[in-house]
Amino acid sequence: FGREDADYELISLQLRKILELIAFSSLIANKKKYAKAYKNFHTHKSARLILRDIKKIHPDFYPKPMQYQQVSEGFHHGETLNDNGALTEDEFEELFDKCCKIVHVWNPFDPNTRSVDFKLPISEWLQKITNLLKQHQMRLVDTDKWWLIVMSSAEDGKPHAYTLEPVAFGKEVPTPKTK
């Protein structure tokens, strides 16, 4: 828009929607157990609270960034990336709260100044989200199966999802099936 306040509002809205998509994707992956724990789950809207509630029923739900590549015909190697600058759960909450402060109407009785410190440039927040989602794994609740999500496949540029199961070292590893 060319006005700093309007630009930040639009950016905050888009960032918040991205975070909501991450939260609702996590809810969908854990829907049966989540619905059993929270009968009114269909009314849940706050991404931050959804993540908090999912964590209660499935502590290992948050996407984990990884590097995944084919090493030879029929064999793939995946490695969790612990320090790739991906958005952490704590940063998710921090960014969500900052976006909400901008998107919601400012309370005229709030004694604090009317400003929000994003702490990082917006481009860095976007890179953190990209680093989290580019290639990530997520474990389904109550199972040792994992999903590998590749947002842009090297073969065709399209997103792909693979189911993974742990195998004993030394056994032949089958190629994951695309969903």
XYZ file of N, CA and C in Angstrom:
537
model
N 0.812 -1.193 0.000
C 0.000 0.000 0.000
C 0.863 1.269 0.000
N 2.068 1.153 0.494
C 2.934 2.315 0.569
C 2.832 3.065 1.887
N 1.981 2.612 2.773
C 1.897 3.174 4.128
C 2.389 2.109 5.083
N 3.329 2.466 5.926
C 3.965 1.478 6.802
C 2.948 0.738 7.662
N 1.978 1.452 8.261
C 1.002 0.788 9.127
C 0.140 -0.196 8.343
N -0.295 0.192 7.142
C -1.116 -0.691 6.311
C -0.300 -1.878 5.799
N 0.953 -1.627 5.444
C 1.821 -2.714 4.977
C 2.009 -3.761 6.066
N 2.299 -3.292 7.289
C 2.497 -4.242 8.391
C 1.212 -4.999 8.722
N 0.082 -4.340 8.587
C -1.180 -5.023 8.849
C -1.420 -6.128 7.827
N -1.190 -5.824 6.555
C -1.362 -6.825 5.501
C -0.368 -7.980 5.669
N 0.876 -7.667 5.943
C 1.901 -8.698 6.160
C 1.543 -9.554 7.368
N 1.091 -8.915 8.437
C 0.726 -9.644 9.656
C -0.438 -10.588 9.413
N -1.396 -10.134 8.636
C -2.536 -10.985 8.309
C -2.080 -12.220 7.548
N -1.207 -12.034 6.561
C -0.717 -13.162 5.764
C 0.133 -14.113 6.606
N 1.006 -13.568 7.445
C 1.818 -14.418 8.331
C 0.923 -15.214 9.273
N -0.066 -14.550 9.836
C -0.976 -15.238 10.754
C -1.702 -16.376 10.035
N -2.127 -16.153 8.799
C -2.808 -17.214 8.052
C -1.870 -18.385 7.785
N -0.615 -18.113 7.496
C 0.366 -19.191 7.302
C 0.510 -19.992 8.585
N 0.624 -19.309 9.718
C 0.746 -19.999 11.008
C -0.512 -20.801 11.315
N -1.668 -20.264 10.974
C -2.911 -21.004 11.176
C -2.944 -22.269 10.324
N -2.427 -22.193 9.105
C -2.362 -23.389 8.251
C -1.469 -24.460 8.873
N -0.352 -24.046 9.456
C 0.528 -25.007 10.136
C -0.214 -25.643 11.307
N -0.908 -24.826 12.096
C -1.640 -25.349 13.262
C -2.767 -26.287 12.837
N -3.558 -25.890 11.845
C -4.664 -26.741 11.420
C -4.165 -28.005 10.733
N -3.033 -27.949 10.064
C -2.440 -29.166 9.497
C -2.060 -30.130 10.614
N -1.527 -29.595 11.695
C -1.183 -30.428 12.848
C -2.436 -31.014 13.478
N -3.498 -30.227 13.526
C -4.760 -30.729 14.074
C -5.306 -31.848 13.198
N -5.288 -31.650 11.884
C -5.801 -32.665 10.963
C -5.048 -33.978 11.124
N -3.736 -33.903 11.286
C -2.924 -35.112 11.437
C -3.235 -35.842 12.735
N -3.835 -35.158 13.681
C -4.141 -35.739 14.985
C -5.640 -35.647 15.302
N -6.471 -35.560 14.267
C -7.889 -35.233 14.429
C -8.644 -36.176 15.362
N -8.495 -37.477 15.187
C -9.299 -38.410 15.992
C -9.033 -38.240 17.485
N -7.765 -38.195 17.852
C -7.425 -38.061 19.259
C -7.764 -36.654 19.767
N -7.553 -35.657 18.944
C -7.872 -34.276 19.316
C -9.379 -34.138 19.548
N -10.175 -34.706 18.638
C -11.631 -34.621 18.761
C -12.127 -35.349 20.007
N -11.457 -36.428 20.362
C -11.841 -37.160 21.566
C -11.527 -36.332 22.821
N -10.419 -35.621 22.805
C -10.009 -34.814 23.961
C -10.779 -33.500 24.045
N -11.170 -32.960 22.901
C -11.831 -31.646 22.855
C -13.091 -31.756 22.004
N -14.206 -32.020 22.653
C -15.467 -32.252 21.951
C -15.873 -31.073 21.062
N -15.510 -29.847 21.443
C -15.892 -28.670 20.667
C -14.752 -28.203 19.763
N -13.904 -29.148 19.322
C -12.716 -28.796 18.544
C -13.049 -28.016 17.279
N -14.230 -28.224 16.740
C -14.610 -27.527 15.507
C -14.758 -26.016 15.713
N -14.771 -25.559 16.972
C -14.869 -24.123 17.248
C -13.493 -23.504 17.525
N -12.454 -24.301 17.583
C -11.116 -23.786 17.898
C -10.582 -22.965 16.730
N -10.037 -21.785 17.069
C -9.556 -20.887 16.022
C -8.150 -20.363 16.268
N -7.736 -20.274 17.491
C -6.431 -19.691 17.801
C -5.319 -20.695 17.527
N -4.452 -20.373 16.564
C -3.349 -21.276 16.213
C -2.482 -21.580 17.430
N -2.208 -20.560 18.230
C -1.357 -20.749 19.409
C -2.001 -21.730 20.385
N -3.307 -21.593 20.620
C -4.002 -22.483 21.552
C -4.175 -23.890 20.969
N -4.382 -23.979 19.666
C -4.480 -25.297 19.028
C -3.167 -26.056 19.224
N -2.038 -25.388 18.983
C -0.745 -26.053 19.185
C -0.562 -26.474 20.637
N -0.958 -25.613 21.566
C -0.854 -25.956 22.990
C -1.677 -27.209 23.296
N -2.896 -27.280 22.758
C -3.772 -28.422 23.016
C -3.290 -29.691 22.329
N -2.768 -29.570 21.116
C -2.222 -30.739 20.423
C -1.049 -31.297 21.209
N -0.207 -30.417 21.723
C 0.971 -30.859 22.470
C 0.585 -31.679 23.702
N -0.570 -31.374 24.297
C -1.047 -32.137 25.462
C -1.348 -33.586 25.094
N -1.864 -33.808 23.893
C -2.226 -35.174 23.497
C -1.139 -35.854 22.669
N -0.216 -35.042 22.112
C 0.832 -35.591 21.252
C 2.064 -34.682 21.322
N 2.917 -34.896 22.318
C 4.063 -34.002 22.530
C 5.032 -33.908 21.346
N 5.031 -34.887 20.467
C 5.990 -34.916 19.355
C 5.320 -34.545 18.027
N 4.351 -33.625 18.055
C 3.561 -33.305 16.870
C 4.229 -32.297 15.943
N 5.056 -31.402 16.477
C 5.533 -30.252 15.700
C 6.419 -30.711 14.547
N 6.229 -30.137 13.357
C 7.051 -30.528 12.204
C 8.543 -30.385 12.497
N 9.324 -31.313 11.974
C 10.775 -31.287 12.144
C 11.417 -31.132 10.767
N 12.177 -30.062 10.593
C 12.818 -29.881 9.292
C 13.831 -30.980 9.042
N 13.923 -31.409 7.808
C 14.894 -32.455 7.491
C 15.418 -32.312 6.079
N 16.526 -32.975 5.870
C 17.134 -33.088 4.545
C 16.913 -34.520 4.100
N 16.305 -34.702 2.960
C 15.955 -36.030 2.471
C 16.401 -36.126 1.026
N 17.103 -37.176 0.704
C 17.557 -37.336 -0.679
C 17.769 -38.808 -1.010
N 17.640 -39.111 -2.291
C 17.900 -40.468 -2.760
C 19.412 -40.633 -2.858
N 19.932 -41.725 -2.282
C 21.378 -41.965 -2.332
C 21.741 -43.016 -3.370
N 20.803 -43.895 -3.686
C 20.984 -44.865 -4.755
C 19.607 -45.424 -5.089
N 19.544 -46.219 -6.126
C 18.261 -46.767 -6.561
C 17.588 -47.514 -5.409
N 16.423 -47.032 -4.988
C 15.666 -47.691 -3.935
C 16.093 -47.332 -2.527
N 17.123 -46.523 -2.358
C 17.593 -46.157 -1.026
C 17.580 -44.638 -0.856
N 17.039 -44.227 0.267
C 16.937 -42.813 0.586
C 17.544 -42.568 1.960
N 18.018 -41.363 2.156
C 18.585 -40.987 3.448
C 17.892 -39.712 3.917
N 17.431 -39.726 5.147
C 16.822 -38.546 5.740
C 17.552 -38.183 7.013
N 17.749 -36.903 7.195
C 18.463 -36.432 8.378
C 17.726 -35.222 8.939
N 17.392 -35.278 10.237
C 16.747 -34.150 10.883
C 17.736 -33.005 10.993
N 17.270 -31.811 10.647
C 18.116 -30.622 10.707
C 17.783 -29.860 11.988
N 18.686 -29.915 12.952
C 18.415 -29.275 14.235
C 18.738 -27.789 14.248
N 19.639 -27.359 13.397
C 20.054 -25.953 13.445
C 20.060 -25.355 12.046
N 18.900 -25.374 11.395
C 18.839 -24.808 10.045
C 18.079 -23.483 10.025
N 17.860 -22.899 11.207
C 17.159 -21.623 11.268
C 15.660 -21.754 11.063
N 15.102 -22.938 11.331
C 13.668 -23.161 11.161
C 12.885 -22.546 12.316
N 11.646 -22.228 12.057
C 10.744 -21.673 13.054
C 10.508 -22.701 14.157
N 10.851 -22.357 15.383
C 10.639 -23.247 16.533
C 9.223 -23.052 17.066
N 8.808 -23.935 17.961
C 7.493 -23.789 18.582
C 7.388 -22.467 19.340
N 8.427 -22.113 20.081
C 8.413 -20.845 20.823
C 8.327 -19.654 19.883
N 9.063 -19.698 18.786
C 9.014 -18.614 17.809
C 7.653 -18.550 17.126
N 7.032 -19.713 16.904
C 5.684 -19.758 16.349
C 4.754 -18.922 17.217
N 4.767 -19.198 18.530
C 3.895 -18.470 19.457
C 4.216 -16.983 19.468
N 5.505 -16.657 19.480
C 5.928 -15.262 19.501
C 5.431 -14.523 18.258
N 5.643 -15.095 17.093
C 5.220 -14.451 15.856
C 3.701 -14.354 15.774
N 3.009 -15.410 16.190
C 1.548 -15.387 16.169
C 1.017 -14.251 17.040
N 1.563 -14.121 18.239
C 1.116 -13.056 19.141
C 1.400 -11.675 18.553
N 2.551 -11.496 17.932
C 2.897 -10.204 17.325
C 1.928 -9.872 16.186
N 1.619 -10.869 15.367
C 0.688 -10.649 14.261
C -0.707 -10.300 14.783
N -1.125 -10.978 15.840
C -2.451 -10.700 16.409
C -2.541 -9.274 16.930
N -1.465 -8.776 17.534
C -1.472 -7.405 18.049
C -1.698 -6.403 16.929
N -1.180 -6.688 15.757
C -1.322 -5.751 14.632
C -2.668 -5.924 13.942
N -3.115 -7.169 13.774
C -4.349 -7.432 13.040
C -5.579 -6.973 13.831
N -5.549 -7.141 15.146
C -6.705 -6.743 15.961
C -6.714 -5.237 16.183
N -7.888 -4.705 16.384
C -8.030 -3.287 16.690
C -7.316 -3.006 18.007
N -6.578 -1.911 18.026
C -5.822 -1.522 19.217
C -6.791 -1.080 20.309
N -6.559 -1.570 21.527
C -7.380 -1.181 22.669
C -7.015 0.250 23.067
N -7.951 1.189 22.983
C -7.622 2.578 23.289
C -7.283 2.816 24.767
N -7.571 1.844 25.626
C -7.277 1.991 27.046
C -5.963 1.330 27.446
N -5.278 0.724 26.485
C -3.986 0.101 26.745
C -2.960 1.200 27.024
N -2.333 1.168 28.204
C -1.380 2.234 28.544
C -0.043 2.112 27.783
N 0.203 0.985 27.151
C 1.447 0.794 26.406
C 1.408 1.572 25.092
N 2.575 1.830 24.554
C 2.638 2.537 23.275
C 2.067 1.660 22.169
N 1.588 2.308 21.136
C 0.939 1.591 20.031
C 1.992 1.189 19.005
N 2.777 0.172 19.342
C 3.788 -0.332 18.416
C 4.054 -1.802 18.716
N 4.535 -2.492 17.713
C 4.892 -3.900 17.852
C 6.299 -4.074 17.310
N 7.146 -4.678 18.109
C 8.520 -4.956 17.691
C 8.576 -6.388 17.180
N 8.765 -6.558 15.890
C 8.823 -7.901 15.310
C 10.111 -8.634 15.661
N 11.064 -7.957 16.246
C 12.342 -8.512 16.677
C 13.252 -8.880 15.507
N 12.683 -9.388 14.446
C 13.430 -9.755 13.239
C 12.769 -9.096 12.037
N 13.524 -8.884 10.974
C 12.876 -8.426 9.738
C 11.883 -9.480 9.238
N 10.840 -9.042 8.575
C 9.815 -9.955 8.044
C 10.457 -11.010 7.143
N 11.452 -10.637 6.360
C 12.115 -11.602 5.466
C 12.747 -12.743 6.264
N 13.257 -12.462 7.464
C 13.835 -13.530 8.295
C 12.760 -14.434 8.868
N 11.611 -13.864 9.243
C 10.504 -14.706 9.714
C 10.042 -15.632 8.581
N 9.940 -15.090 7.383
C 9.530 -15.913 6.242
C 10.544 -17.016 5.956
N 11.829 -16.709 6.086
C 12.864 -17.728 5.869
C 12.771 -18.820 6.923
N 12.468 -18.468 8.165
C 12.309 -19.459 9.231
C 11.145 -20.407 8.923
N 10.041 -19.847 8.433
C 8.887 -20.677 8.065
C 9.255 -21.583 6.895
N 9.946 -21.031 5.904
C 10.390 -21.824 4.755
C 11.315 -22.945 5.197
N 12.262 -22.638 6.081
C 13.204 -23.652 6.577
C 12.483 -24.761 7.329
N 11.396 -24.428 8.001
C 10.614 -25.433 8.721
C 9.882 -26.350 7.747
N 9.287 -25.778 6.722
C 8.358 -26.540 5.891
C 8.944 -27.120 4.611
N 10.069 -26.623 4.128
C 10.623 -27.045 2.836
C 10.646 -28.574 2.705
N 11.291 -29.235 3.623
C 11.238 -30.696 3.759
C 11.105 -30.936 5.247
N 9.992 -31.546 5.648
C 9.816 -31.786 7.079
C 9.144 -33.125 7.320
N 9.366 -33.613 8.515
C 8.722 -34.855 8.922
C 7.788 -34.561 10.079
N 6.771 -35.363 10.180
C 5.883 -35.282 11.333
C 5.447 -36.693 11.693
N 5.415 -36.942 12.987
C 5.014 -38.257 13.472
C 3.542 -38.227 13.816
N 2.831 -39.242 13.368
C 1.421 -39.349 13.690
C 1.261 -39.848 15.124
N 0.210 -39.425 15.767
C -0.036 -39.781 17.159
C -0.286 -41.288 17.297
N 0.201 -41.869 18.375
C -0.013 -43.282 18.715
C 0.491 -44.266 17.668
N 1.521 -43.894 16.938
C 2.108 -44.800 15.962
C 3.577 -44.439 15.793
N 4.339 -45.374 15.257
C 5.735 -45.036 14.979
C 5.919 -44.665 13.503
N 4.803 -44.478 12.802
C 4.873 -44.041 11.404
C 5.100 -42.538 11.341
N 5.836 -42.152 10.328
C 6.134 -40.751 10.091
C 5.649 -40.370 8.708
N 5.397 -39.099 8.521
C 5.134 -38.545 7.207
C 6.322 -37.665 6.852
N 6.775 -37.778 5.648
C 7.778 -36.872 5.111
C 7.065 -36.001 4.094
N 7.143 -34.695 4.268
C 6.512 -33.753 3.365
C 7.614 -32.999 2.631
N 7.566 -33.047 1.315
C 8.508 -32.316 0.464
C 7.675 -31.279 -0.282
N 7.919 -30.019 0.006
C 7.081 -28.956 -0.551
C 7.310 -28.724 -2.041
N 8.512 -29.006 -2.515
C 8.796 -28.847 -3.944
C 9.799 -29.926 -4.353
N 9.293 -30.976 -4.979
C 10.119 -32.113 -5.366
C 11.125 -31.708 -6.445
N 12.334 -32.246 -6.323
C 13.370 -31.988 -7.334
C 12.962 -32.562 -8.690
N 12.151 -33.621 -8.689
C 11.756 -34.267 -9.946
C 10.743 -33.450 -10.737
N 9.707 -32.915 -10.051
C 8.636 -32.247 -10.790
C 8.218 -30.897 -10.217
N 8.855 -30.456 -9.139
C 8.536 -29.164 -8.546
C 7.228 -29.131 -7.765
N 6.577 -30.274 -7.637
C 5.295 -30.349 -6.937
C 5.494 -30.849 -5.511
N 4.527 -30.580 -4.630
C 4.615 -31.121 -3.270
C 4.325 -32.624 -3.268
N 4.998 -33.329 -2.371
C 4.787 -34.767 -2.217
C 4.769 -35.112 -0.734
N 4.039 -36.162 -0.398
C 4.014 -36.682 0.964
C 4.338 -38.167 0.903
N 5.177 -38.609 1.801
C 5.595 -40.002 1.857
C 5.333 -40.530 3.260
N 4.931 -41.783 3.350
C 4.845 -42.415 4.663
C 6.151 -43.150 4.909
N 6.628 -43.055 6.121
C 7.892 -43.682 6.495
C 7.672 -44.555 7.716
N 8.380 -45.649 7.759
C 8.367 -46.515 8.934
C 9.801 -46.835 9.293
N 10.093 -46.883 10.584
C 11.466 -47.214 10.971
C 11.802 -48.646 10.571
N 13.038 -48.865 10.170
C 13.502 -50.203 9.839
C 14.782 -50.469 10.604
N 15.056 -51.735 10.850
C 16.283 -52.108 11.556
C 17.481 -51.856 10.651
N 18.549 -51.404 11.224
C 19.766 -51.128 10.476
C 20.237 -52.408 9.786
N 20.635 -52.280 8.534
C 21.147 -53.432 7.794
C 20.097 -54.105 6.929
N 18.817 -53.803 7.179
C 17.778 -54.380 6.338
C 17.569 -53.518 5.120
N 17.053 -54.129 4.062
C 16.770 -53.364 2.857
C 15.672 -52.347 3.140
N 15.853 -51.140 2.680
C 14.900 -50.055 2.914
C 14.086 -49.826 1.643
N 12.775 -50.015 1.701
C 11.970 -49.792 0.505
C 11.826 -48.309 0.214
N 11.634 -47.960 -1.057
C 11.392 -46.588 -1.445
C 10.019 -46.174 -0.909
N 9.920 -44.989 -0.275
C 8.612 -44.548 0.246
C 7.604 -44.406 -0.878
N 6.335 -44.639 -0.540
C 5.260 -44.510 -1.499
C 4.703 -43.085 -1.448
N 4.497 -42.485 -2.606
C 3.938 -41.133 -2.691
C 2.459 -41.194 -2.428
N 1.968 -40.220 -1.667
C 0.511 -40.114 -1.395
C -0.067 -39.021 -2.234
